[in-house]
Short mmCIF file of C-alpha atoms in Angstrom, two decimals:
data_model
loop_
_atom_site.label_atom_id
_atom_site.label_comp_id
_atom_site.label_asym_id
_atom_site.label_seq_id
_atom_site.Cartn_x
_atom_site.Cartn_y
_atom_site.Cartn_z
CA UNK A 1 1.30 17.32 -7.85
CA UNK A 2 0.08 14.17 -9.52
CA UNK A 3 -0.63 11.31 -7.14
CA UNK A 4 0.76 7.89 -8.03
CA UNK A 5 -0.43 4.86 -6.05
CA UNK A 6 2.20 2.17 -5.60
CA UNK A 7 1.14 -1.26 -6.84
CA UNK A 8 0.16 -3.79 -4.20
CA UNK A 9 2.09 -7.06 -4.28
CA UNK A 10 0.09 -10.25 -4.65
CA UNK A 11 1.57 -11.62 -1.46
CA UNK A 12 2.44 -9.87 1.76
CA UNK A 13 6.21 -9.32 2.01
CA UNK A 14 8.04 -10.57 5.06
CA UNK A 15 8.24 -8.09 7.92
CA UNK A 16 11.58 -6.88 9.19
CA UNK A 17 10.30 -6.26 12.76
CA UNK A 18 12.75 -3.49 13.46
CA UNK A 19 12.37 -1.17 16.41
CA UNK A 20 12.54 2.45 15.21
CA UNK A 21 15.73 4.31 16.00
CA UNK A 22 15.62 7.40 18.19
CA UNK A 23 14.96 10.72 16.52
CA UNK A 24 18.08 12.80 16.12
CA UNK A 25 18.42 16.56 16.06
CA UNK A 26 20.21 18.28 13.25
CA UNK A 27 19.92 21.81 12.00
CA UNK A 28 18.43 22.40 8.52
CA UNK A 29 20.86 22.31 5.62
CA UNK A 30 23.49 20.20 7.38
CA UNK A 31 24.33 16.65 6.45
CA UNK A 32 23.55 13.88 8.88
CA UNK A 33 26.54 12.88 11.02
CA UNK A 34 28.14 9.50 10.43
CA UNK A 35 27.38 7.28 13.42
CA UNK A 36 28.54 3.70 13.72
CA UNK A 37 25.44 1.59 14.37
CA UNK A 38 25.57 -2.11 15.22
CA UNK A 39 23.59 -4.53 13.09
CA UNK A 40 20.25 -5.06 14.82
CA UNK A 41 19.17 -8.53 15.91
CA UNK A 42 15.98 -9.12 13.98
CA UNK A 43 13.74 -11.85 15.38
CA UNK A 44 10.99 -13.25 13.12
CA UNK A 45 7.46 -12.31 14.14
CA UNK A 46 6.66 -16.01 14.46
CA UNK A 47 9.36 -16.37 17.15
CA UNK A 48 7.95 -13.70 19.46
CA UNK A 49 7.20 -15.15 22.87
CA UNK A 50 8.89 -18.50 22.13
CA UNK A 51 11.80 -19.82 24.19
CA UNK A 52 14.30 -22.59 23.65
CA UNK A 53 17.27 -24.12 25.55
CA UNK A 54 20.40 -22.04 26.01
CA UNK A 55 22.76 -24.94 25.25
CA UNK A 56 23.14 -27.93 22.97
CA UNK A 57 22.46 -31.43 24.29
CA UNK A 58 25.56 -32.87 25.99
CA UNK A 59 24.67 -36.32 24.65
CA UNK A 60 24.45 -37.47 22.03
CA UNK A 61 26.51 -35.45 19.55
CA UNK A 62 28.72 -36.01 16.51
CA UNK A 63 32.02 -37.84 16.89
CA UNK A 64 34.09 -34.83 15.77
CA UNK A 65 32.03 -32.21 17.60
CA UNK A 66 33.25 -30.35 20.68
CA UNK A 67 30.87 -28.37 22.93
CA UNK A 68 32.31 -25.34 24.76
CA UNK A 69 31.13 -22.25 26.63
CA UNK A 70 28.56 -24.15 28.73
CA UNK A 71 27.62 -26.21 25.64
CA UNK A 72 26.31 -23.12 23.84
CA UNK A 73 29.01 -23.35 21.12
CA UNK A 74 29.50 -26.39 18.87
CA UNK A 75 32.79 -26.71 16.96
CA UNK A 76 33.87 -29.44 14.55
CA UNK A 77 37.45 -30.33 15.45
CA UNK A 78 38.47 -32.01 12.16
CA UNK A 79 37.23 -33.11 8.77
CA UNK A 80 33.98 -31.89 7.22
CA UNK A 81 31.48 -34.45 8.60
CA UNK A 82 30.32 -35.99 11.91
CA UNK A 83 29.41 -32.60 13.39
CA UNK A 84 25.79 -33.24 14.44
CA UNK A 85 24.39 -31.25 17.41
CA UNK A 86 20.94 -31.43 19.03
CA UNK A 87 18.79 -28.76 20.70
CA UNK A 88 15.94 -29.64 22.97
CA UNK A 89 13.57 -30.92 23.82
CA UNK A 90 11.47 -28.27 22.08
CA UNK A 91 7.89 -28.09 23.32
CA UNK A 92 5.10 -28.12 20.71
CA UNK A 93 2.10 -27.85 23.03
CA UNK A 94 1.20 -24.52 21.42
CA UNK A 95 1.83 -25.95 17.98
CA UNK A 96 5.08 -24.14 17.13
CA UNK A 97 8.70 -24.08 18.29
CA UNK A 98 11.76 -22.12 17.18
CA UNK A 99 15.51 -22.01 17.74
CA UNK A 100 18.32 -20.01 16.16
CA UNK A 101 22.09 -20.37 15.78
CA UNK A 102 24.85 -17.99 14.70
CA UNK A 103 27.75 -18.96 12.44
CA UNK A 104 30.96 -18.15 14.34
CA UNK A 105 33.66 -19.77 12.17
CA UNK A 106 33.96 -20.82 8.53
CA UNK A 107 36.46 -22.96 6.63
CA UNK A 108 38.23 -21.04 3.81
CA UNK A 109 37.30 -23.59 1.15
CA UNK A 110 34.67 -26.25 0.59
CA UNK A 111 31.85 -27.44 -1.63
CA UNK A 112 29.32 -28.29 1.09
CA UNK A 113 27.60 -26.36 3.85
CA UNK A 114 25.50 -26.82 6.97
CA UNK A 115 21.95 -28.11 7.32
CA UNK A 116 19.26 -27.52 9.91
CA UNK A 117 16.18 -29.52 10.86
CA UNK A 118 14.42 -31.55 13.56
CA UNK A 119 13.93 -35.12 14.74
CA UNK A 120 11.11 -36.75 16.69
CA UNK A 121 13.47 -38.59 19.05
CA UNK A 122 17.17 -38.66 19.86
CA UNK A 123 19.11 -41.39 18.05
CA UNK A 124 20.76 -44.17 19.98
CA UNK A 125 24.52 -43.79 20.42
CA UNK A 126 27.28 -46.27 21.08
CA UNK A 127 29.59 -45.36 23.98
CA UNK A 128 29.67 -41.99 25.77
CA UNK A 129 26.91 -40.46 23.67
CA UNK A 130 28.95 -40.35 20.46
CA UNK A 131 27.24 -40.53 17.06
CA UNK A 132 29.34 -41.77 14.17
CA UNK A 133 26.81 -40.92 11.46
CA UNK A 134 28.44 -38.89 8.69
CA UNK A 135 25.55 -36.47 8.07
CA UNK A 136 22.33 -35.64 9.90
CA UNK A 137 20.29 -36.51 6.81
CA UNK A 138 21.26 -40.15 7.45
CA UNK A 139 19.72 -40.29 10.93
CA UNK A 140 16.72 -42.18 9.54
CA UNK A 141 13.04 -42.25 10.45
CA UNK A 142 11.59 -39.20 12.18
CA UNK A 143 14.36 -36.83 11.02
CA UNK A 144 13.68 -33.90 8.65
CA UNK A 145 16.57 -31.77 7.34
CA UNK A 146 16.98 -28.77 5.02
CA UNK A 147 20.28 -27.55 3.60
CA UNK A 148 23.64 -28.71 2.29
CA UNK A 149 24.63 -27.60 -1.22
CA UNK A 150 22.87 -27.57 -3.51
CA UNK A 151 20.21 -27.30 -0.76
CA UNK A 152 17.80 -30.22 -0.60
CA UNK A 153 14.98 -31.54 1.60
CA UNK A 154 15.38 -34.83 3.44
CA UNK A 155 12.79 -36.84 5.38
CA UNK A 156 13.28 -40.20 7.10
CA UNK A 157 16.75 -40.53 5.59
CA UNK A 158 15.61 -39.97 1.99
CA UNK A 159 15.76 -37.02 -0.38
CA UNK A 160 12.20 -35.78 -0.98
CA UNK A 161 12.77 -32.47 -2.75
CA UNK A 162 15.08 -29.65 -3.75
CA UNK A 163 15.26 -26.05 -2.59
CA UNK A 164 15.42 -23.34 -5.23
CA UNK A 165 18.97 -21.98 -5.01
CA UNK A 166 17.60 -18.49 -5.68
CA UNK A 167 15.65 -18.72 -2.41
CA UNK A 168 18.43 -20.06 -0.22
CA UNK A 169 21.92 -21.30 -0.96
CA UNK A 170 23.84 -21.56 2.33
CA UNK A 171 27.22 -22.23 0.70
CA UNK A 172 27.15 -18.85 -1.06
CA UNK A 173 25.17 -16.78 1.45
CA UNK A 174 26.43 -17.71 4.92
CA UNK A 175 29.20 -15.61 6.44
CA UNK A 176 30.57 -15.28 9.95
CA UNK A 177 27.80 -13.66 11.98
CA UNK A 178 24.92 -15.03 9.89
CA UNK A 179 21.99 -16.17 12.02
CA UNK A 180 20.03 -19.23 10.89
CA UNK A 181 16.73 -20.10 12.58
CA UNK A 182 14.22 -22.92 12.20
CA UNK A 183 10.47 -22.61 12.85
CA UNK A 184 8.64 -25.90 13.47
CA UNK A 185 4.87 -25.78 12.87
CA UNK A 186 3.13 -28.96 13.99
CA UNK A 187 -0.34 -28.04 12.70
CA UNK A 188 0.78 -27.48 9.10
CA UNK A 189 3.68 -29.97 9.32
CA UNK A 190 6.03 -27.28 7.99
CA UNK A 191 9.66 -26.33 8.61
CA UNK A 192 10.69 -22.74 7.78
CA UNK A 193 14.30 -21.53 7.58
CA UNK A 194 15.08 -17.93 8.54
CA UNK A 195 18.39 -16.18 7.82
CA UNK A 196 19.01 -12.94 9.74
CA UNK A 197 15.30 -12.70 10.53
CA UNK A 198 14.11 -13.13 6.92
CA UNK A 199 12.20 -16.24 5.89
CA UNK A 200 14.09 -18.02 3.11
CA UNK A 201 12.23 -21.27 2.51
CA UNK A 202 9.26 -23.24 3.86
CA UNK A 203 8.85 -26.99 3.32
CA UNK A 204 5.76 -29.08 4.07
CA UNK A 205 6.19 -32.69 5.21
CA UNK A 206 3.55 -35.41 4.93
CA UNK A 207 1.90 -37.00 7.94
CA UNK A 208 2.17 -40.70 8.72
CA UNK A 209 0.01 -43.34 7.10
CA UNK A 210 -2.43 -43.04 10.01
CA UNK A 211 -2.40 -39.21 9.84
CA UNK A 212 -0.11 -38.90 12.84
CA UNK A 213 1.72 -35.61 13.27
CA UNK A 214 4.96 -34.78 15.02
CA UNK A 215 4.97 -35.46 18.78
CA UNK A 216 4.65 -32.68 21.36
CA UNK A 217 8.39 -32.93 22.18
CA UNK A 218 10.92 -32.75 19.34
CA UNK A 219 14.63 -31.95 19.06
CA UNK A 220 16.29 -29.42 16.80
CA UNK A 221 19.20 -30.69 14.70
CA UNK A 222 22.18 -28.66 13.47
CA UNK A 223 24.67 -30.36 11.15
CA UNK A 224 27.94 -28.41 11.49
CA UNK A 225 29.07 -29.57 8.08
CA UNK A 226 31.35 -28.51 5.23
CA UNK A 227 32.52 -24.90 5.30
CA UNK A 228 30.68 -24.16 8.57
CA UNK A 229 33.09 -25.13 11.35
CA UNK A 230 31.53 -23.58 14.46
CA UNK A 231 28.11 -22.28 15.50
CA UNK A 232 26.68 -20.68 18.62
CA UNK A 233 23.18 -21.23 19.98
CA UNK A 234 21.56 -17.84 20.44
CA UNK A 235 19.59 -17.06 23.58
CA UNK A 236 16.12 -15.61 23.35
CA UNK A 237 13.72 -14.93 26.21
CA UNK A 238 11.48 -12.24 27.65
CA UNK A 239 14.37 -11.07 29.84
CA UNK A 240 16.57 -10.57 26.79
CA UNK A 241 13.88 -8.41 25.17
CA UNK A 242 13.81 -6.16 28.21
CA UNK A 243 17.60 -5.95 28.22
CA UNK A 244 17.67 -4.95 24.54
CA UNK A 245 15.04 -2.28 25.19
CA UNK A 246 17.30 -0.63 27.78
CA UNK A 247 19.94 -0.01 25.11
CA UNK A 248 17.60 2.28 23.17
CA UNK A 249 18.11 5.93 24.11
CA UNK A 250 14.78 7.70 24.77
CA UNK A 251 13.99 10.03 21.84
CA UNK A 252 14.53 13.76 22.47
CA UNK A 253 11.59 16.12 21.83
CA UNK A 254 11.13 17.02 18.14
CA UNK A 255 12.38 20.34 16.84
CA UNK A 256 9.02 22.11 17.20
CA UNK A 257 9.07 21.74 21.04
CA UNK A 258 11.10 24.49 22.67
CA UNK A 259 13.10 23.97 25.88
CA UNK A 260 10.77 26.43 27.65
CA UNK A 261 7.75 24.29 26.76
CA UNK A 262 9.51 21.19 28.03
CA UNK A 263 10.45 22.85 31.34
CA UNK A 264 6.92 24.17 31.86
CA UNK A 265 5.52 20.65 31.44
CA UNK A 266 7.58 19.21 34.31
CA UNK A 267 5.48 17.79 37.19
CA UNK A 268 5.66 18.92 40.80
CA UNK A 269 8.64 18.06 43.00
CA UNK A 270 8.81 14.50 44.28
CA UNK A 271 9.76 13.82 47.89
CA UNK A 272 12.73 11.80 49.06
CA UNK A 273 10.34 9.16 50.38
CA UNK A 274 8.96 8.66 46.86
CA UNK A 275 12.51 8.27 45.55
CA UNK A 276 13.66 5.99 48.37
CA UNK A 277 16.58 8.30 49.32
CA UNK A 278 18.09 8.62 52.79
CA UNK A 279 17.57 11.83 54.72
CA UNK A 280 20.18 14.57 54.79
CA UNK A 281 20.21 18.25 55.83
CA UNK A 282 17.48 20.23 53.99
CA UNK A 283 18.33 22.92 51.49
CA UNK A 284 16.42 25.50 49.49
CA UNK A 285 16.21 25.21 45.70
CA UNK A 286 14.24 26.97 43.02
CA UNK A 287 11.83 24.77 41.09
CA UNK A 288 8.57 25.27 39.15
CA UNK A 289 5.42 24.36 41.04
CA UNK A 290 2.61 24.45 38.47
CA UNK A 291 2.20 25.54 34.88
CA UNK A 292 2.15 29.29 34.52
CA UNK A 293 3.46 30.08 38.03
CA UNK A 294 6.84 31.59 38.80
CA UNK A 295 9.54 29.58 40.46
CA UNK A 296 9.29 29.61 44.25
CA UNK A 297 11.65 28.89 47.08
CA UNK A 298 10.93 25.28 48.06
CA UNK A 299 12.56 23.39 50.89
CA UNK A 300 13.42 19.86 49.77
CA UNK A 301 14.29 17.53 52.67
CA UNK A 302 17.09 15.11 52.03
CA UNK A 303 19.04 17.14 49.41
CA UNK A 304 22.16 19.25 49.63
CA UNK A 305 23.77 21.28 46.87
CA UNK A 306 27.25 20.02 47.70
CA UNK A 307 28.30 17.00 49.69
CA UNK A 308 31.39 17.72 51.83
CA UNK A 309 32.09 14.00 52.03
CA UNK A 310 32.96 12.01 48.92
CA UNK A 311 30.33 9.50 47.89
CA UNK A 312 27.62 8.82 45.34
CA UNK A 313 26.37 11.90 43.49
CA UNK A 314 23.05 13.26 44.80
CA UNK A 315 20.34 13.88 42.17
CA UNK A 316 19.69 17.46 41.18
CA UNK A 317 16.35 19.23 41.52
CA UNK A 318 15.73 18.83 37.79
CA UNK A 319 16.39 15.10 38.04
CA UNK A 320 13.93 14.89 40.94
CA UNK A 321 11.16 16.63 39.03
CA UNK A 322 11.78 14.85 35.74
CA UNK A 323 9.29 12.11 35.03
CA UNK A 324 8.96 9.67 32.15
CA UNK A 325 8.85 11.44 28.80
CA UNK A 326 5.89 10.90 26.55
CA UNK A 327 6.51 9.41 23.12
CA UNK A 328 6.01 12.00 20.43
CA UNK A 329 3.58 11.02 17.69
CA UNK A 330 4.40 12.37 14.26
CA UNK A 331 1.85 14.31 12.24
CA UNK A 332 0.27 12.41 9.36
CA UNK A 333 -0.76 13.44 5.86
CA UNK A 334 -4.50 13.80 5.19
CA UNK A 335 -4.37 10.39 3.48
CA UNK A 336 -3.08 8.80 6.69
CA UNK A 337 0.54 8.29 5.58
CA UNK A 338 3.43 9.48 7.72
CA UNK A 339 5.65 9.95 4.68
CA UNK A 340 5.42 10.37 0.90
CA UNK A 341 8.15 9.80 -1.67
CA UNK A 342 8.23 12.39 -4.46
CA UNK A 343 10.07 11.30 -7.61
CA UNK A 344 11.79 13.41 -10.26
CA UNK A 345 8.50 13.84 -12.16
CA UNK A 346 6.83 15.30 -9.02
CA UNK A 347 4.67 12.21 -8.67
CA UNK A 348 3.70 11.30 -5.10
CA UNK A 349 4.15 7.71 -3.90
CA UNK A 350 2.19 6.89 -0.77
CA UNK A 351 3.97 4.86 1.92
CA UNK A 352 1.29 3.14 4.07
CA UNK A 353 1.77 3.09 7.83
CA UNK A 354 0.78 -0.56 8.23
CA UNK A 355 3.35 -3.16 7.24
CA UNK A 356 6.73 -2.74 5.61
CA UNK A 357 7.02 -0.82 2.33
CA UNK A 358 9.42 -2.89 0.21
CA UNK A 359 11.45 -1.35 -2.63
CA UNK A 360 13.13 -3.64 -5.13
CA UNK A 361 13.21 -5.26 -8.55
CA UNK A 362 10.86 -8.19 -7.94
CA UNK A 363 7.26 -7.16 -8.73
CA UNK A 364 5.88 -10.20 -6.89
CA UNK A 365 7.18 -9.18 -3.49
CA UNK A 366 7.77 -5.40 -3.66
CA UNK A 367 5.41 -2.48 -3.11
CA UNK A 368 7.54 -0.20 -5.31
CA UNK A 369 9.23 -1.86 -8.29
CA UNK A 370 12.30 -0.16 -9.79
CA UNK A 371 14.25 -1.25 -12.86
CA UNK A 372 15.84 0.42 -15.85
CA UNK A 373 17.28 -0.76 -19.15
CA UNK A 374 20.06 1.83 -18.72
CA UNK A 375 21.34 0.11 -15.56
CA UNK A 376 19.85 -3.40 -15.55
CA UNK A 377 19.93 -5.28 -12.26
CA UNK A 378 21.34 -2.30 -10.33
CA UNK A 379 18.37 -2.68 -7.98
CA UNK A 380 18.31 -5.86 -5.93
CA UNK A 381 15.21 -8.05 -5.86
CA UNK A 382 14.57 -6.88 -2.29
CA UNK A 383 16.63 -3.70 -2.05
CA UNK A 384 15.31 -1.60 0.85
CA UNK A 385 12.39 -1.37 3.27
CA UNK A 386 10.66 1.68 4.74
CA UNK A 387 9.29 1.06 8.25
CA UNK A 388 6.76 3.51 9.74
CA UNK A 389 6.19 3.88 13.47
CA UNK A 390 4.30 6.44 15.53
CA UNK A 391 7.44 8.39 16.41
CA UNK A 392 9.72 7.90 13.37
CA UNK A 393 10.05 6.64 9.81
CA UNK A 394 13.15 4.62 8.95
CA UNK A 395 14.67 3.28 5.73
CA UNK A 396 16.55 -0.05 6.06
CA UNK A 397 18.88 -1.38 3.39
CA UNK A 398 18.38 -5.14 2.82
CA UNK A 399 22.10 -5.85 2.28
CA UNK A 400 21.79 -4.73 -1.34
CA UNK A 401 24.80 -4.82 -3.66
CA UNK A 402 24.66 -1.18 -4.79
CA UNK A 403 23.38 0.28 -1.52
CA UNK A 404 20.83 2.84 -0.36
CA UNK A 405 21.88 6.49 0.06
CA UNK A 406 20.35 9.28 2.17
CA UNK A 407 21.65 12.79 1.49
CA UNK A 408 24.64 11.35 -0.37
CA UNK A 409 25.68 8.95 2.40
CA UNK A 410 25.33 5.17 2.17
CA UNK A 411 23.27 3.87 5.09
CA UNK A 412 22.30 0.56 6.59
CA UNK A 413 19.38 2.07 8.49
CA UNK A 414 18.47 5.74 8.73
CA UNK A 415 15.66 7.79 10.27
CA UNK A 416 14.05 9.94 7.58
CA UNK A 417 13.22 13.63 7.89
CA UNK A 418 11.44 16.19 5.77
CA UNK A 419 13.46 17.09 2.68
CA UNK A 420 15.87 14.14 2.81
CA UNK A 421 17.03 12.86 -0.59
CA UNK A 422 16.87 9.07 -0.91
CA UNK A 423 18.71 7.40 -3.80
CA UNK A 424 18.15 3.71 -4.45
CA UNK A 425 21.34 2.24 -5.94
CA UNK A 426 24.65 3.90 -6.84
CA UNK A 427 24.06 7.70 -7.06
CA UNK A 428 26.72 8.02 -9.79
CA UNK A 429 24.75 5.74 -12.12
CA UNK A 430 21.14 5.83 -10.87
CA UNK A 431 18.63 7.36 -13.33
CA UNK A 432 16.39 10.20 -12.11
CA UNK A 433 13.45 7.89 -11.35
CA UNK A 434 15.59 6.14 -8.70
CA UNK A 435 15.79 9.38 -6.68
CA UNK A 436 13.10 10.43 -4.21
CA UNK A 437 12.54 13.39 -1.94
CA UNK A 438 11.01 12.70 1.47
CA UNK A 439 7.80 14.61 2.15
CA UNK A 440 6.56 14.64 5.74
CA UNK A 441 3.76 16.87 7.06
CA UNK A 442 4.78 19.88 9.10
CA UNK A 443 4.13 19.88 12.83
CA UNK A 444 1.07 21.74 14.10
CA UNK A 445 1.70 25.22 15.47
CA UNK A 446 1.85 25.45 19.24
#
């Protein structure tokens, strides 16, 4: 087969930072089952390890703003203005800070939308911490905002620039459930807006006349304005990462590992003291001792096969012997790739293991550029991403209009296997060069 190297984009595309899904077992020749999968929460790489407050500031806040659910939700009670909320203080000792909100309610009609930004100090308020300023962009000196529609950039109460509507237009893009984050970089004096984990726009602000930068403590600003009626401040901490990791089911062994091999690899029996279990009458069970030896009669103190009294279920002998499973590493091609895409002309497209492999229409930001005069603009600018990990390869659709299909089924995210047929765009209209067969190296013989 002829080898075709995908063109390298001039700039590194933004990473999706998705954890690979567990491998699933399916027999050859059968279609993948349809499984409802929740939309993953994608945190930007720049936000890893950063924390922020779990609630908005009680005072001050906009005159028409109401804080509920322990001040983690901000709702504008009437009108379209005076819905300013503050987050902080945000610490900039390490040079960066981040916070993120989720849109929870939208007005059915409107010509304006929300804005997000930061301020160097909280504004003074008259009576009970109420701010009567119409919009956050009018807060004055030390306040930097991005947004509204058409989106613009404001600094110190003045308009200093415009945002390309093709990069970010909140009025058209935001829906209920959209997550909007702001990254504050003190060293570069930049504010970056992220939507659902993807960087949309970055704006650089000038330092003071004496070269002064933002202070070490700043406050995030959310203007619940226009069509956006309510937002929720998302929580993000190390504890939340561990909690999310528990929801991932450990991957089963790949198809080339037989159940006999898995049983033979089990370690020796653990004692009840190791497991922290209370003692109970001993019983005799059959369990493997070492690799290659036959099962022997072993007396395990503290276990009974049946408990005459109702109570918590006792672990079985297999559960006692089972230890943590090792993560299976997939075999790689001689070139180092975990997966190749083979097009209709039998040309091989290499998918590198490092970074995200972006498929789309924009040659400036995509590794594989697809377009056709037969179906112009069927492929989105950033249509899909292939993410390679040690134990799986996954294709993720980037909310494209015409979708991404695996074996005839439209997917949001799907783990790829040898022989899968991937179609970018609508299969009924996609030309042959939009169809790819997945080629993955076979597992070594055991």
